[in-house]
mmCIF file of C-alpha atoms in Angstrom:
data_model
loop_
_atom_site.group_PDB
_atom_site.id
_atom_site.type_symbol
_atom_site.label_atom_id
_atom_site.label_comp_id
_atom_site.label_asym_id
_atom_site.label_seq_id
_atom_site.Cartn_x
_atom_site.Cartn_y
_atom_site.Cartn_z
ATOM 1 C CA MET A 17 -13.330 -0.549 -12.428
ATOM 2 C CA ARG A 18 -9.763 -0.646 -13.419
ATOM 3 C CA ASN A 19 -7.302 -1.828 -10.915
ATOM 4 C CA HIS A 20 -3.581 -1.985 -11.478
ATOM 5 C CA ALA A 21 -0.719 -3.575 -9.598
ATOM 6 C CA GLY A 22 3.033 -3.058 -10.311
ATOM 7 C CA LYS A 23 6.397 -2.109 -9.151
ATOM 8 C CA ALA A 24 7.835 1.399 -9.641
ATOM 9 C CA GLU A 25 11.630 2.099 -9.129
ATOM 10 C CA ILE A 26 12.256 4.892 -7.026
ATOM 11 C CA ASN A 27 15.714 5.915 -5.804
ATOM 12 C CA GLY A 28 16.940 2.585 -7.150
ATOM 13 C CA LYS A 29 14.632 0.516 -5.127
ATOM 14 C CA LYS A 30 11.444 -1.352 -6.430
ATOM 15 C CA ILE A 31 8.385 -0.294 -4.601
ATOM 16 C CA ASN A 32 5.262 -2.517 -4.848
ATOM 17 C CA TYR A 33 1.986 -0.662 -5.516
ATOM 18 C CA TYR A 34 -1.703 -1.183 -6.152
ATOM 19 C CA ILE A 35 -4.310 1.321 -7.610
ATOM 20 C CA TYR A 36 -8.090 0.941 -7.281
ATOM 21 C CA ASN A 37 -10.228 2.563 -9.958
ATOM 22 C CA GLU A 38 -7.214 3.861 -12.090
ATOM 23 C CA GLU A 39 -9.708 5.360 -14.538
ATOM 24 C CA LEU A 40 -10.791 7.933 -11.785
ATOM 25 C CA ILE A 41 -7.349 9.664 -11.770
ATOM 26 C CA SER A 42 -7.296 13.062 -13.386
ATOM 27 C CA ASP A 43 -5.587 16.460 -13.085
ATOM 28 C CA ASP A 44 -8.617 18.146 -11.565
ATOM 29 C CA LYS A 45 -9.437 15.410 -9.028
ATOM 30 C CA PRO A 46 -7.565 14.210 -5.929
ATOM 31 C CA PHE A 47 -6.715 10.566 -5.198
ATOM 32 C CA LEU A 48 -6.298 8.820 -1.893
ATOM 33 C CA VAL A 49 -2.906 7.491 -0.849
ATOM 34 C CA PHE A 50 -2.687 4.898 1.839
ATOM 35 C CA LEU A 51 0.492 4.439 3.914
ATOM 36 C CA HIS A 52 0.612 1.358 6.010
ATOM 37 C CA GLU A 53 1.891 1.459 9.593
ATOM 38 C CA GLY A 54 5.392 0.786 10.629
ATOM 39 C CA LEU A 55 5.578 -3.073 10.209
ATOM 40 C CA GLY A 56 2.649 -3.455 7.728
ATOM 41 C CA SER A 57 2.019 -3.917 4.070
ATOM 42 C CA ILE A 58 -0.590 -3.338 1.461
ATOM 43 C CA ARG A 59 -2.422 -6.760 2.411
ATOM 44 C CA GLN A 60 -3.320 -5.424 5.924
ATOM 45 C CA TRP A 61 -5.801 -2.876 4.372
ATOM 46 C CA LYS A 62 -7.868 -5.870 3.029
ATOM 47 C CA ASP A 63 -10.989 -4.532 1.217
ATOM 48 C CA PHE A 64 -11.168 -1.234 2.891
ATOM 49 C CA PRO A 65 -9.446 0.814 0.209
ATOM 50 C CA ALA A 66 -11.752 -0.568 -2.506
ATOM 51 C CA SER A 67 -14.777 0.134 -0.569
ATOM 52 C CA LEU A 68 -13.515 3.787 0.158
ATOM 53 C CA SER A 69 -12.801 4.319 -3.525
ATOM 54 C CA GLU A 70 -16.285 3.136 -4.466
ATOM 55 C CA LYS A 71 -17.916 5.400 -1.855
ATOM 56 C CA THR A 72 -15.907 8.642 -2.523
ATOM 57 C CA GLY A 73 -15.524 8.082 -6.346
ATOM 58 C CA LEU A 74 -11.808 8.745 -5.911
ATOM 59 C CA ALA A 75 -8.896 6.390 -7.087
ATOM 60 C CA VAL A 76 -6.678 4.932 -4.377
ATOM 61 C CA LEU A 77 -3.023 4.311 -4.458
ATOM 62 C CA LEU A 78 -1.449 1.902 -2.012
ATOM 63 C CA TYR A 79 2.159 1.052 -1.802
ATOM 64 C CA ASP A 80 4.623 -1.185 0.338
ATOM 65 C CA ARG A 81 7.195 1.008 1.827
ATOM 66 C CA TYR A 82 10.807 0.030 1.172
ATOM 67 C CA GLY A 83 11.809 -3.007 3.110
ATOM 68 C CA TYR A 84 8.133 -4.364 3.676
ATOM 69 C CA GLY A 85 5.549 -6.276 1.993
ATOM 70 C CA ASP A 86 6.571 -7.040 -1.742
ATOM 71 C CA SER A 87 8.867 -4.054 -2.130
ATOM 72 C CA ASP A 88 12.643 -4.675 -2.444
ATOM 73 C CA ILE A 89 14.310 -6.013 0.776
ATOM 74 C CA LEU A 90 15.988 -3.474 3.067
ATOM 75 C CA THR A 91 19.728 -3.761 2.605
ATOM 76 C CA GLU A 92 21.197 -0.943 4.697
ATOM 77 C CA LYS A 93 20.833 0.198 8.334
ATOM 78 C CA ARG A 94 18.179 2.852 9.017
ATOM 79 C CA ASN A 95 18.959 6.013 10.821
ATOM 80 C CA THR A 96 16.525 7.532 13.417
ATOM 81 C CA GLU A 97 15.128 9.787 10.930
ATOM 82 C CA TYR A 98 14.237 7.132 8.278
ATOM 83 C CA ILE A 99 10.519 7.715 8.460
ATOM 84 C CA GLU A 100 10.655 11.366 7.908
ATOM 85 C CA THR A 101 12.910 10.778 4.990
ATOM 86 C CA GLU A 102 10.513 8.381 3.425
ATOM 87 C CA ALA A 103 7.548 10.538 3.947
ATOM 88 C CA SER A 104 9.130 13.602 2.221
#
């Protein structure tokens, strides 16, 4: 099992992420993406992503949304469509 933590720069913001079972990522296989709830972070998932990865044989990507967890701190006001914008 090869896990990987890091920060990716997206739209000028550093986004914290964690990958379980990175060696399972391939072009012909899906992987699972975990999006935490409105005020959460990666830490709230605890051991569930690792367990699900082991049971399904799929890699898992978790990330802290901008302004949450260990991602960059929010510096601007959000509009009412911010969740739709982040999800797209």
